[in-house]
Coordinates of C-alpha atoms and ligand atoms in Angstrom, one line a residue:
X1 CA 12.6 -24.9 -11.7
X2 CA 9.3 -25.6 -13.5
X3 CA 8.1 -22.0 -13.3
X4 CA 11.3 -20.7 -14.7
X5 CA 11.1 -22.7 -17.9
X6 CA 7.4 -21.8 -18.1
X7 CA 8.3 -18.1 -18.0
X8 CA 11.0 -18.7 -20.5
X9 CA 8.8 -20.3 -23.0
X10 CA 6.0 -17.9 -22.4
X11 CA 8.3 -14.9 -23.0
X12 CA 10.0 -16.4 -26.0
X13 CA 6.6 -17.0 -27.6
X14 CA 5.3 -13.6 -26.7
X15 CA 8.3 -11.8 -28.1
X16 CA 8.1 -13.8 -31.3
X17 CA 4.4 -13.0 -31.8
X18 CA 4.3 -9.5 -30.4
X19 CA 5.5 -7.9 -33.6
X20 CA 2.7 -9.5 -35.6
X21 CA -0.1 -9.0 -33.1
X22 CA 0.2 -5.4 -32.0
X23 CA -2.6 -4.0 -34.1
X24 CA -4.8 -6.9 -33.5
X25 CA -4.5 -6.5 -29.7
X26 CA -4.7 -2.8 -29.7
X27 CA -8.1 -3.1 -31.3
X28 CA -9.1 -5.9 -29.0
X29 CA -8.6 -3.8 -25.8
X30 CA -9.1 -0.1 -25.8
X31 CA -7.2 0.3 -22.5
X32 CA -3.8 -1.2 -23.6
X33 CA -1.9 -3.9 -25.4
X34 CA -1.2 -7.0 -23.4
X35 CA 1.8 -8.0 -25.5
X36 CA 3.6 -4.7 -24.9
X37 CA 2.5 -5.2 -21.2
X38 CA 4.1 -8.6 -21.1
X39 CA 7.4 -7.3 -22.5
X40 CA 7.4 -4.5 -19.9
X41 CA 6.6 -6.9 -17.1
X42 CA 9.7 -8.9 -18.2
X43 CA 11.9 -5.8 -18.5
X44 CA 10.7 -4.7 -15.0
X45 CA 11.3 -8.2 -13.6
X46 CA 8.0 -8.3 -11.7
X47 CA 8.2 -12.0 -11.6
X48 CA 11.5 -12.1 -9.7
X49 CA 10.0 -10.7 -6.5
X50 CA 6.4 -11.8 -7.0
X51 CA 7.1 -15.5 -7.3
X52 CA 8.2 -17.8 -4.4
X53 CA 10.7 -20.6 -5.1
X54 CA 8.8 -23.4 -6.9
X55 CA 5.6 -21.2 -6.6
X56 CA 3.3 -20.2 -9.3
X57 CA 4.2 -17.1 -11.4
X58 CA 3.1 -13.8 -9.7
X59 CA 1.4 -15.6 -6.8
X60 CA 3.7 -13.8 -4.3
X61 CA 5.0 -15.2 -1.0
X62 CA 8.7 -14.7 -1.7
X63 CA 10.4 -13.9 1.6
X64 CA 12.7 -10.9 1.3
X65 CA 15.2 -10.6 4.1
X66 CA 15.6 -6.8 4.6
X67 CA 17.6 -5.1 7.3
X68 CA 14.2 -4.4 9.0
X69 CA 12.9 -7.9 9.0
X70 CA 11.3 -10.3 6.6
X71 CA 8.9 -8.9 4.0
X72 CA 6.7 -11.0 1.7
X73 CA 5.8 -10.1 -1.8
X74 CA 2.1 -10.3 -2.5
X75 CA -0.1 -12.1 -5.0
X76 CA -0.5 -9.9 -8.1
X77 CA -2.4 -12.5 -10.2
X78 CA -5.9 -11.4 -11.3
X79 CA -7.5 -13.6 -8.6
X80 CA -10.5 -11.8 -7.0
X81 CA -10.0 -13.4 -3.6
X82 CA -6.2 -13.4 -3.2
X83 CA -4.8 -11.2 -5.9
X84 CA -5.4 -7.9 -7.7
X85 CA -8.5 -9.0 -9.7
X86 CA -10.5 -6.3 -8.1
X87 CA -8.0 -3.5 -8.9
X88 CA -9.2 -0.9 -11.4
X89 CA -6.6 0.7 -13.8
X90 CA -6.5 3.7 -11.4
X91 CA -5.9 1.4 -8.4
X92 CA -3.1 -0.4 -10.3
X93 CA -1.5 2.9 -11.3
X94 CA -1.5 4.1 -7.6
X95 CA 0.1 0.9 -6.4
X96 CA 2.8 0.6 -9.1
X97 CA 3.8 4.3 -9.3
X98 CA 2.9 5.7 -5.8
X99 CA 3.2 2.6 -3.6
X100 CA -0.4 2.8 -2.3
X101 CA -2.5 -0.3 -2.1
X102 CA -6.2 -0.4 -3.1
X103 CA -7.3 -0.3 0.6
X104 CA -5.2 2.9 0.9
X105 CA -2.3 1.4 2.9
X106 CA 1.2 2.4 1.9
X107 CA 3.5 -0.3 0.5
X108 CA 7.1 -0.6 1.7
X109 CA 9.7 0.5 -0.9
X110 CA 10.9 -3.1 -1.2
X111 CA 8.4 -2.8 -4.0
X112 CA 10.5 -0.5 -6.3
X113 CA 7.7 2.0 -6.9
X114 CA 10.1 4.9 -6.7
X115 CA 11.6 3.6 -10.0
X116 CA 8.3 2.6 -11.5
X117 CA 7.0 6.1 -10.8
X118 CA 8.7 7.0 -14.1
X119 CA 6.5 4.6 -16.1
X120 CA 4.3 6.4 -18.6
X121 CA 0.5 6.1 -18.5
X122 CA 0.4 4.0 -21.6
X123 CA 3.0 1.5 -20.2
X124 CA 1.0 1.2 -17.0
X125 CA -2.2 0.6 -18.9
X126 CA -0.4 -2.1 -21.0
X127 CA 0.9 -3.8 -17.9
X128 CA -2.6 -3.6 -16.3
X129 CA -4.2 -5.3 -19.3
X130 CA -1.5 -8.0 -19.4
X131 CA -1.9 -8.8 -15.6
X132 CA -5.7 -8.8 -15.8
X133 CA -6.0 -10.8 -19.1
X134 CA -3.0 -13.0 -19.6
X135 CA -1.8 -14.0 -16.1
X136 CA -3.4 -17.1 -14.6
X137 CA -5.3 -16.3 -11.4
X138 CA -4.0 -18.1 -8.3
X139 CA -6.5 -18.1 -5.4
X140 CA -4.0 -18.4 -2.6
X141 CA -2.7 -15.7 -0.3
X142 CA 0.8 -15.8 0.9
X143 CA 2.2 -15.1 4.4
X144 CA 1.6 -11.6 5.7
X145 CA 4.5 -9.2 6.4
X146 CA 4.7 -8.2 10.1
X147 CA 7.6 -5.9 10.7
X148 CA 8.6 -4.8 14.2
X149 CA 7.4 -1.5 15.6
X150 CA 7.5 1.3 14.4
X151 CA 7.9 0.0 10.8
X152 CA 4.6 -1.8 11.1
X153 CA 2.9 1.6 10.9
X154 CA 2.6 1.7 7.1
X155 CA 1.5 5.3 7.2
X156 CA 5.0 6.3 8.2
X157 CA 5.9 5.6 4.6
X158 CA 3.8 8.6 3.5
X159 CA 6.5 10.9 5.0
X160 CA 9.2 8.9 3.4
X161 CA 7.4 9.3 0.1
X162 CA 7.0 13.0 0.6
X163 CA 10.8 13.2 0.8
X164 CA 11.9 10.6 -1.8
X165 CA 9.2 9.8 -4.3
X166 CA 9.4 11.4 -7.7
X167 CA 6.1 12.9 -8.6
X168 CA 5.9 12.6 -12.4
X169 CA 6.3 9.9 -15.1
X170 CA 9.4 10.1 -17.3
X171 CA 9.8 13.4 -19.1
X172 CA 11.6 13.1 -22.4
X173 CA 14.6 15.4 -22.8
X174 CA 14.2 17.0 -26.3
X175 CA 17.9 17.9 -26.4
X176 CA 18.9 14.3 -26.4
X177 CA 18.5 11.5 -28.9
X178 CA 15.5 9.1 -29.0
X179 CA 17.9 6.2 -28.0
X180 CA 19.3 8.1 -25.0
X181 CA 15.8 8.9 -23.8
X182 CA 14.8 5.2 -24.2
X183 CA 17.9 4.2 -22.2
X184 CA 17.2 6.8 -19.5
X185 CA 13.6 5.6 -19.2
X186 CA 14.6 2.0 -18.9
X187 CA 17.5 2.5 -16.4
X188 CA 15.7 5.0 -14.2
X189 CA 12.3 3.3 -14.5
X190 CA 11.5 -0.2 -15.7
X191 CA 14.8 -2.0 -15.2
X192 CA 15.5 -0.2 -12.0
X193 CA 19.3 -0.7 -12.1
X194 CA 19.7 1.8 -9.3
X195 CA 17.7 -0.3 -6.8
X196 CA 20.8 -2.4 -6.5
X197 CA 23.7 -0.3 -7.9
X198 CA 23.0 3.0 -6.2
X199 CA 24.3 3.4 -2.7
X200 CA 21.6 4.1 0.0
X201 CA 21.4 7.1 2.2
X202 CA 20.6 7.5 5.8
X203 CA 16.9 6.6 5.4
X204 CA 17.5 3.8 2.9
X205 CA 16.7 6.1 0.0
X206 CA 18.8 6.0 -3.1
X207 CA 21.7 8.5 -2.9
X208 CA 21.0 10.5 -6.0
X209 CA 24.2 12.5 -5.7
X210 CA 26.1 9.2 -6.6
X211 CA 23.8 7.2 -8.8
X212 CA 25.0 3.7 -9.9
X213 CA 28.4 4.1 -8.1
X214 CA 28.1 0.8 -6.3
X215 CA 26.2 -0.6 -3.3
X216 CA 26.2 -3.5 -0.9
X217 CA 23.2 -5.7 -1.0
X218 CA 24.1 -7.5 2.2
X219 CA 25.7 -10.5 0.7
X220 CA 26.6 -9.5 -2.9
X221 CA 28.0 -6.1 -3.9
X222 CA 26.6 -4.4 -7.0
X223 CA 29.6 -2.6 -8.4
X224 CA 30.2 0.8 -9.8
X225 CA 28.6 0.9 -13.3
X226 CA 29.2 4.6 -14.0
X227 CA 31.4 5.4 -17.0
X228 CA 34.5 6.0 -14.9
X229 CA 37.4 4.4 -16.8
X230 CA 39.0 2.8 -13.7
X231 CA 36.3 2.4 -10.9
X232 CA 33.4 1.9 -13.3
X233 CA 32.7 0.3 -16.7
X234 CA 34.2 3.1 -18.8
X235 CA 36.6 0.6 -20.3
X236 CA 33.7 -1.5 -21.7
X237 CA 32.6 -1.0 -25.3
X238 CA 28.9 -0.6 -25.9
X239 CA 28.9 -4.0 -27.5
X240 CA 30.5 -5.6 -24.5
X241 CA 27.8 -4.2 -22.2
X242 CA 25.1 -5.5 -24.4
X243 CA 26.7 -8.9 -24.5
X244 CA 27.0 -9.0 -20.7
X245 CA 23.4 -8.0 -20.2
X246 CA 22.2 -10.5 -22.8
X247 CA 24.2 -13.5 -21.6
X248 CA 25.5 -12.8 -18.1
X249 CA 29.1 -13.2 -19.0
X250 CA 31.9 -11.3 -20.7
X251 CA 35.1 -13.0 -21.4
X252 CA 38.1 -11.8 -19.5
X253 CA 36.0 -9.3 -17.4
X254 CA 32.9 -10.4 -15.5
X255 CA 30.1 -13.0 -14.8
X256 CA 26.6 -12.3 -13.4
X257 CA 26.0 -14.0 -10.1
X258 CA 23.5 -13.2 -7.2
X259 CA 20.7 -10.8 -8.1
X260 CA 22.4 -9.8 -11.3
X261 CA 22.3 -13.4 -12.5
X262 CA 18.6 -13.5 -11.7
X263 CA 18.0 -10.2 -13.5
X264 CA 19.8 -11.4 -16.6
X265 CA 18.0 -14.8 -16.5
X266 CA 14.4 -13.4 -16.1
X267 CA 14.7 -10.0 -17.6
X268 CA 17.7 -8.6 -19.5
X269 CA 18.3 -11.7 -21.7
X270 CA 14.7 -11.4 -23.0
X271 CA 15.0 -7.7 -23.9
X272 CA 15.6 -6.5 -27.5
X273 CA 19.1 -5.6 -28.6
X274 CA 17.8 -2.1 -29.3
X275 CA 16.7 -1.7 -25.7
X276 CA 20.0 -3.1 -24.3
X277 CA 22.0 -0.8 -26.6
X278 CA 19.9 2.2 -25.4
X279 CA 20.7 1.3 -21.8
X280 CA 24.4 1.4 -22.7
X281 CA 24.1 4.8 -24.5
X282 CA 22.5 6.3 -21.4
X283 CA 24.9 4.7 -18.9
X284 CA 27.9 6.1 -20.9
X285 CA 26.5 9.6 -20.7
X286 CA 26.3 9.6 -16.9
X287 CA 28.7 11.4 -14.5
X288 CA 31.7 9.1 -13.8
X289 CA 32.1 8.4 -10.1
X290 CA 35.5 7.3 -8.8
X291 CA 35.7 5.0 -5.8
X292 CA 38.7 5.7 -3.5
X293 CA 39.6 1.9 -3.2
X294 CA 39.5 1.4 -7.0
X295 CA 41.3 4.5 -8.2
X296 CA 44.7 3.1 -9.0
X297 CA 43.7 0.1 -11.1
X298 CA 40.6 -1.4 -12.5
X299 CA 39.0 -4.6 -11.2
X300 CA 39.0 -6.0 -14.7
X301 CA 42.7 -6.0 -15.1
X302 CA 44.0 -7.7 -11.9
X303 CA 46.2 -10.8 -12.1
X304 CA 47.7 -12.1 -15.3
X305 CA 47.6 -15.1 -17.6
X306 CA 51.3 -15.0 -18.4
X307 CA 52.8 -15.5 -15.0
X308 CA 50.5 -16.7 -12.3
X309 CA 52.4 -16.0 -9.0
X310 CA 52.4 -19.6 -7.9
X311 CA 52.6 -22.8 -9.8
X312 CA 50.4 -25.3 -8.0
X313 CA 51.8 -28.5 -9.5
X314 CA 53.1 -30.6 -6.6
X315 CA 50.6 -29.3 -4.0
X316 CA 48.8 -32.4 -2.7
X317 CA 45.1 -32.1 -3.2
X318 CA 43.4 -32.6 0.2
X319 CA 40.8 -35.2 0.6
X320 CA 39.6 -34.2 4.1
X321 CA 37.9 -30.9 3.5
X322 CA 37.6 -30.3 7.2
X323 CA 41.4 -30.4 7.7
X324 CA 42.2 -27.3 9.7
X325 CA 45.8 -27.3 8.7
X326 CA 45.0 -27.2 5.0
X327 CA 46.6 -24.2 3.3
X328 CA 44.7 -21.8 1.0
X329 CA 46.6 -23.4 -1.9
X330 CA 45.5 -26.9 -1.1
X331 CA 41.9 -25.8 -0.4
X332 CA 42.0 -24.3 -3.9
X333 CA 43.4 -27.5 -5.4
X334 CA 40.9 -29.6 -3.6
X335 CA 37.8 -27.5 -4.3
X336 CA 38.2 -25.2 -7.3
X337 CA 41.0 -26.4 -9.6
X338 CA 38.9 -29.2 -11.1
X339 CA 36.8 -26.6 -12.9
X340 CA 38.8 -23.4 -13.0
X341 CA 42.1 -25.1 -13.7
X342 CA 45.2 -25.7 -11.7
X343 CA 46.4 -22.2 -12.4
X344 CA 42.9 -20.7 -12.4
X345 CA 43.2 -20.2 -16.1
X346 CA 39.6 -21.3 -16.8
X347 CA 38.6 -23.6 -19.6
X348 CA 39.3 -22.9 -23.3
X349 CA 35.7 -22.7 -24.3
X350 CA 35.2 -20.0 -21.6
X351 CA 32.5 -22.0 -19.7
X352 CA 34.7 -22.0 -16.6
X353 CA 36.0 -18.4 -16.3
X354 CA 39.6 -17.6 -15.4
X355 CA 40.0 -16.2 -12.0
X356 CA 42.3 -13.3 -13.2
X357 CA 40.9 -10.5 -15.2
X358 CA 37.8 -11.2 -13.3
X359 CA 35.7 -8.5 -11.6
X360 CA 35.1 -10.7 -8.5
X361 CA 38.8 -11.5 -7.7
X362 CA 39.9 -8.0 -8.9
X363 CA 37.5 -6.2 -6.7
X364 CA 38.7 -4.1 -3.8
X365 CA 36.3 -5.9 -1.4
X366 CA 35.7 -9.5 -0.6
X367 CA 31.9 -9.6 -0.7
X368 CA 31.5 -11.1 -4.1
X369 CA 34.2 -13.7 -3.8
X370 CA 32.8 -14.8 -0.4
X371 CA 29.2 -14.9 -1.9
X372 CA 30.3 -16.9 -4.9
X373 CA 32.0 -19.5 -2.7
X374 CA 29.1 -19.6 -0.2
X375 CA 26.2 -19.5 -2.6
X376 CA 27.6 -20.6 -5.9
X377 CA 26.3 -19.4 -9.3
X378 CA 23.2 -20.6 -11.1
X379 CA 22.0 -18.8 -14.2
X380 CA 20.2 -20.2 -17.2
X381 CA 20.0 -18.2 -20.4
X382 CA 18.6 -19.5 -23.6
X383 CA 18.7 -23.1 -22.4
X384 CA 22.3 -22.8 -21.4
X385 CA 23.1 -23.3 -17.7
X386 CA 26.1 -21.6 -15.9
X387 CA 26.4 -23.6 -12.7
X388 CA 28.9 -23.5 -9.9
X389 CA 28.0 -25.3 -6.6
X390 CA 28.1 -23.3 -3.4
X391 CA 30.4 -24.4 -0.5
X392 CA 28.3 -22.9 2.3
X393 CA 26.4 -26.0 3.3
X394 CA 23.0 -25.3 1.8
X395 CA 21.1 -28.3 0.7
X396 CA 22.6 -29.6 -2.5
X397 CA 26.1 -28.3 -1.8
X398 CA 28.4 -31.4 -2.0
X399 CA 31.2 -29.8 0.0
X400 CA 30.9 -27.6 3.1
X401 CA 33.7 -25.3 4.0
X402 CA 33.8 -23.5 7.4
X403 CA 34.4 -19.7 7.9
X404 CA 38.1 -20.2 8.6
X405 CA 38.7 -22.3 5.5
X406 CA 36.8 -19.9 3.2
X407 CA 38.8 -17.0 4.6
X408 CA 42.1 -18.8 4.0
X409 CA 41.0 -19.9 0.5
X410 CA 39.8 -16.4 -0.5
X411 CA 42.9 -14.7 0.8
X412 CA 45.0 -17.1 -1.3
X413 CA 42.8 -16.4 -4.4
X414 CA 43.1 -12.6 -4.0
X415 CA 46.8 -12.8 -3.5
X416 CA 47.7 -15.2 -6.2
X417 CA 45.2 -14.4 -9.0
X418 CA 43.3 -11.2 -8.1
X419 CA 43.9 -7.9 -6.2
X420 CA 46.8 -8.7 -3.9
X421 CA 46.0 -6.3 -1.0
X422 CA 42.5 -7.6 -0.3
X423 CA 42.2 -9.5 3.0
X424 CA 39.2 -11.2 4.5
X425 CA 38.7 -12.6 8.0
X426 CA 36.6 -15.6 9.2
X427 CA 34.3 -12.9 10.8
X428 CA 33.7 -11.4 7.3
X429 CA 32.7 -14.9 6.1
X430 CA 30.4 -15.4 9.0
X431 CA 28.7 -12.0 8.4
X432 CA 28.0 -12.8 4.7
X433 CA 26.9 -16.3 5.6
X434 CA 24.2 -14.9 7.8
X435 CA 23.0 -12.4 5.1
X436 CA 25.1 -9.3 5.8
X437 CA 25.2 -6.6 8.4
X438 CA 22.0 -5.7 10.2
X439 CA 20.8 -2.1 9.7
X440 CA 21.1 0.5 12.4
X441 CA 17.9 1.9 10.8
X442 CA 15.5 0.2 13.1
X443 CA 17.1 1.7 16.1
X444 CA 17.2 5.0 14.3
X445 CA 13.6 4.7 13.3
X446 CA 12.6 4.1 17.0
X447 CA 14.6 7.1 18.1
X448 CA 13.1 9.1 15.2
X449 CA 9.6 8.1 16.2
X450 CA 10.2 9.2 19.8
X451 CA 11.6 12.5 18.6
X452 CA 8.7 13.1 16.2
X453 CA 6.2 12.2 18.9
X454 CA 7.8 14.9 21.1
X455 CA 7.9 17.3 18.3
X456 CA 4.2 16.7 17.5
X457 CA 3.4 17.3 21.2
X458 CA 5.3 20.6 21.2
X459 CA 3.5 21.6 18.0
X460 CA 0.1 20.8 19.6
X461 CA 1.0 22.9 22.6
X462 CA 2.1 25.8 20.5
X463 CA -1.0 25.6 18.3
X464 CA -3.2 25.5 21.3
X465 CA -1.5 28.5 22.8
X466 CA -1.9 30.4 19.6
X467 CA -5.6 29.6 19.4
X468 CA -6.2 30.6 23.0
X469 CA -4.3 33.8 22.3
X470 CA -6.4 34.6 19.2
X471 CA -9.7 33.7 21.0
X472 CA -8.7 36.0 23.8
X473 CA -8.0 38.8 21.2
X474 CA -11.4 38.2 19.5
X475 CA -13.2 38.3 22.9
Ligands
LIG1 C1 12.3 -5.9 -5.9 C2 11.1 -6.6 -5.7 C3 9.8 -6.3 -6.4 C4 9.6 -6.1 -7.8 C5 10.7 -6.1 -8.9 C6 8.2 -5.8 -8.0 N1 7.5 -5.9 -6.8 FE1 5.5 -5.5 -6.6 N2 5.8 -5.7 -4.5 C7 6.9 -6.2 -3.9 C8 6.6 -6.3 -2.5 C9 7.7 -6.8 -1.4 C10 5.3 -6.0 -2.3 C11 4.5 -6.0 -1.0 C12 5.0 -4.7 -0.2 C13 4.2 -4.5 1.1 O1 3.7 -5.4 1.6 O2 4.3 -3.4 1.5 C14 4.8 -5.6 -3.6 C15 3.4 -5.2 -3.8 C16 2.9 -5.0 -5.1 C17 1.5 -4.6 -5.3 C18 0.4 -4.4 -4.3 C19 -0.4 -5.6 -4.2 C20 -1.2 -5.7 -3.0 O3 -2.4 -5.5 -3.0 O4 -0.6 -6.0 -1.9 C21 1.3 -4.5 -6.7 C22 0.1 -4.1 -7.5 C23 2.7 -4.8 -7.3 N3 3.6 -5.1 -6.3 C24 2.9 -4.8 -8.7 C25 4.1 -5.0 -9.2 C26 4.4 -5.0 -10.7 C27 3.3 -4.7 -11.7 C28 5.7 -5.1 -10.8 C29 6.5 -5.0 -12.1 C30 6.3 -3.8 -12.9 C31 6.3 -5.3 -9.5 N4 5.3 -5.3 -8.6 C32 7.7 -5.6 -9.3 C33 8.2 -6.4 -4.5 C34 8.4 -6.2 -5.8
LIG2 C1 18.8 -7.2 -8.2 C2 20.0 -6.4 -8.1 C3 20.6 -5.8 -9.4 C4 19.9 -5.2 -10.5 C5 18.4 -4.8 -10.6 C6 20.9 -4.8 -11.4 N1 22.1 -5.3 -11.0 FE1 23.9 -5.2 -12.1 N2 24.8 -6.3 -10.7 C7 24.3 -6.7 -9.5 C8 25.3 -7.5 -8.7 C9 25.1 -8.2 -7.4 C10 26.4 -7.6 -9.6 C11 27.7 -8.4 -9.3 C12 27.5 -9.8 -9.9 C13 28.7 -10.7 -9.9 O1 29.9 -10.2 -9.9 O2 28.5 -11.9 -9.9 C14 26.1 -6.8 -10.8 C15 27.0 -6.6 -11.8 C16 26.8 -5.8 -12.9 C17 27.7 -5.5 -14.0 C18 29.1 -6.1 -14.0 C19 30.1 -5.2 -13.2 C20 31.2 -6.0 -12.7 O3 32.2 -5.3 -12.2 O4 31.3 -7.2 -12.7 C21 27.1 -4.6 -14.8 C22 27.7 -4.0 -16.1 C23 25.8 -4.4 -14.4 N3 25.6 -5.1 -13.2 C24 24.9 -3.6 -15.0 C25 23.5 -3.5 -14.6 C26 22.5 -2.7 -15.3 C27 22.8 -1.9 -16.6 C28 21.3 -2.9 -14.7 C29 19.9 -2.4 -15.1 C30 19.6 -2.6 -16.5 C31 21.6 -3.8 -13.5 N4 22.9 -4.1 -13.5 C32 20.6 -4.2 -12.6 C33 23.0 -6.5 -9.0 C34 22.0 -5.9 -9.8
LIG3 C1 31.9 -27.6 -10.7 C2 32.7 -26.6 -11.3 C3 33.1 -25.5 -10.4 C4 33.8 -25.5 -9.2 C5 34.2 -26.7 -8.4 C6 34.1 -24.1 -8.9 N1 33.6 -23.3 -9.8 FE1 33.7 -21.3 -9.8 N2 32.6 -21.1 -11.4 C7 32.1 -22.2 -12.1 C8 31.2 -21.7 -13.2 C9 30.4 -22.6 -14.2 C10 31.1 -20.3 -13.0 C11 30.1 -19.3 -13.7 C12 30.5 -18.9 -15.0 C13 29.5 -18.0 -15.6 O1 28.9 -17.2 -14.8 O2 29.4 -17.9 -16.8 C14 32.0 -20.0 -11.9 C15 32.2 -18.7 -11.5 C16 33.2 -18.3 -10.5 C17 33.5 -17.0 -10.2 C18 32.9 -15.7 -10.8 C19 31.6 -15.5 -10.1 C20 30.8 -14.3 -10.5 O3 29.6 -14.2 -10.1 O4 31.3 -13.4 -11.1 C21 34.5 -17.1 -9.2 C22 35.2 -15.9 -8.5 C23 34.7 -18.5 -8.9 N3 33.9 -19.2 -9.7 C24 35.6 -19.0 -8.0 C25 35.6 -20.3 -7.5 C26 36.3 -20.8 -6.4 C27 37.2 -19.9 -5.5 C28 36.1 -22.1 -6.3 C29 36.5 -23.1 -5.2 C30 36.0 -22.8 -3.9 C31 35.2 -22.5 -7.4 N4 34.9 -21.4 -8.2 C32 34.8 -23.8 -7.7 C33 32.4 -23.5 -11.9 C34 33.0 -24.0 -10.8

């Protein structure tokens, strides 16, 4: 937790002084302004991936469980021996915008360089000066990523980049307002909302035909945030979106858990209201996308505070949490009611949210309810902590529920307070508990590699034949 409060204080201070010190710093370094760089690093959430739990800021070593295996983020402190102290501005530009390391090796797109490719030259220079001058060097390398064949051949990413990497920094659209352009720049580039909210295509690329229409992250599901009135967030006012991004909660609608909770904590809550408003202006101008499962009614309006389907008074709270016979209702009374209330109405001050009119219980899929129960919620914004314990048996969880109990409990919650038709099975719980479905991509990649090897061989034979043919003609 130490590093979190460190970053907090660091950011709060920097934001406070940045307005005063801009001209001073601009003079101090001809390349860029470290205070602007710091703000951009916060907006881009570099720290989230480049810091291990309890590790030093930007020293890397965070294990990221991807469908292809474990990837480790690297040390991007200005250490000469372990970090990027030896990177020139050009090297840094190439890494952040094109995904190529100083030694020429390709980075995996777990580093969101496809989004950062939109960053302008000046913003990259500001970031560079910030990392070189203001980040404390850490002389320790983290674990090395070793993916299975053929993903260990980094060069294969060059082909992926040819297909999916945008070539140019953000180009302003002169027909749109300055605010819209700022929002587009932030959403597409720095804050990389699409990394989580845009569904992925066949080769793990972002499906740009349906941007921000909702995507599974393995455990959590990042919902549709297009302006569709029913499937998306078209019913939210601009002010509501700003409040949610700033605090991570919006009364009677949604809370931010999982990766969204982290993004709010480290990034969005530190951004200026102008920038958050600009994000809203841009999002509301996008093409609305309607999801088939959430066409009839919005996830924000399920359940009701007037007439909860079941009055739980009289149900005996269970003491033995491993009781197999416990019903969903008594599991709810025993584990959830103490905070969310006996009728799931939440607390008056809004600290404990109600479980109706709640995007998690109103969703058409169980992912986020299962992830909430398994992993809990922990988000701290401006010194205020939103904390719900997990029930998945991680260290620190007071109570551990098994797959069968969590399935029963979730089905009860959906039916009683949320979207009644949603059903989850103990197998669904087991899958989310182990981090989500494995990707068929590895198998595909292997087949793909074999196919391209054969293709390359055929090409060689053809070229050889053509050359021989030409040579013969010349002779
Ligand atoms: C979503 C996670 C994520 C975010 C956010 C992120 N990175 Fe990375 N970054 C990674 C991972 C993972 C790697 C290592 C990839 C690999 O080994 O191929 C990496 C590698 C790098 C490298 C290459 C360093 C080296 O020599 O290995 C640089 C430079 C870098 N990131 C800078 C940044 C900056 C600057 C930001 C913010 C603007 C940022 N990253 C945000 C995940 C992230
Ligand atoms: C690291 C992944 C990640 C990033 C980056 C991210 N989100 Fe999210 N977002 C999520 C997840 C997961 C949820 C669901 C959280 C929950 O219900 O607890 C979510 C929820 C939301 C919601 C609430 C929707 C609902 O139905 O509850 C909004 C609005 C939202 N995100 C907007 C954004 C915007 C705007 C950005 C970029 C500025 C962004 N998100 C970036 C993962 C992400
Ligand atoms: C110790 C108090 C406590 C207990 C016990 C508790 N919760 Fe929570 N719950 C919270 C808090 C605090 C939040 C987060 C509010 C916020 O994000 O601002 C929360 C959030 C949630 C959310 C919204 C999560 C999101 O990310 O959108 C759901 C759904 C939920 N709880 C369901 C449950 C269920 C089901 C149980 C029983 C297994 C339970 N809670 C037990 C305190 C609790």
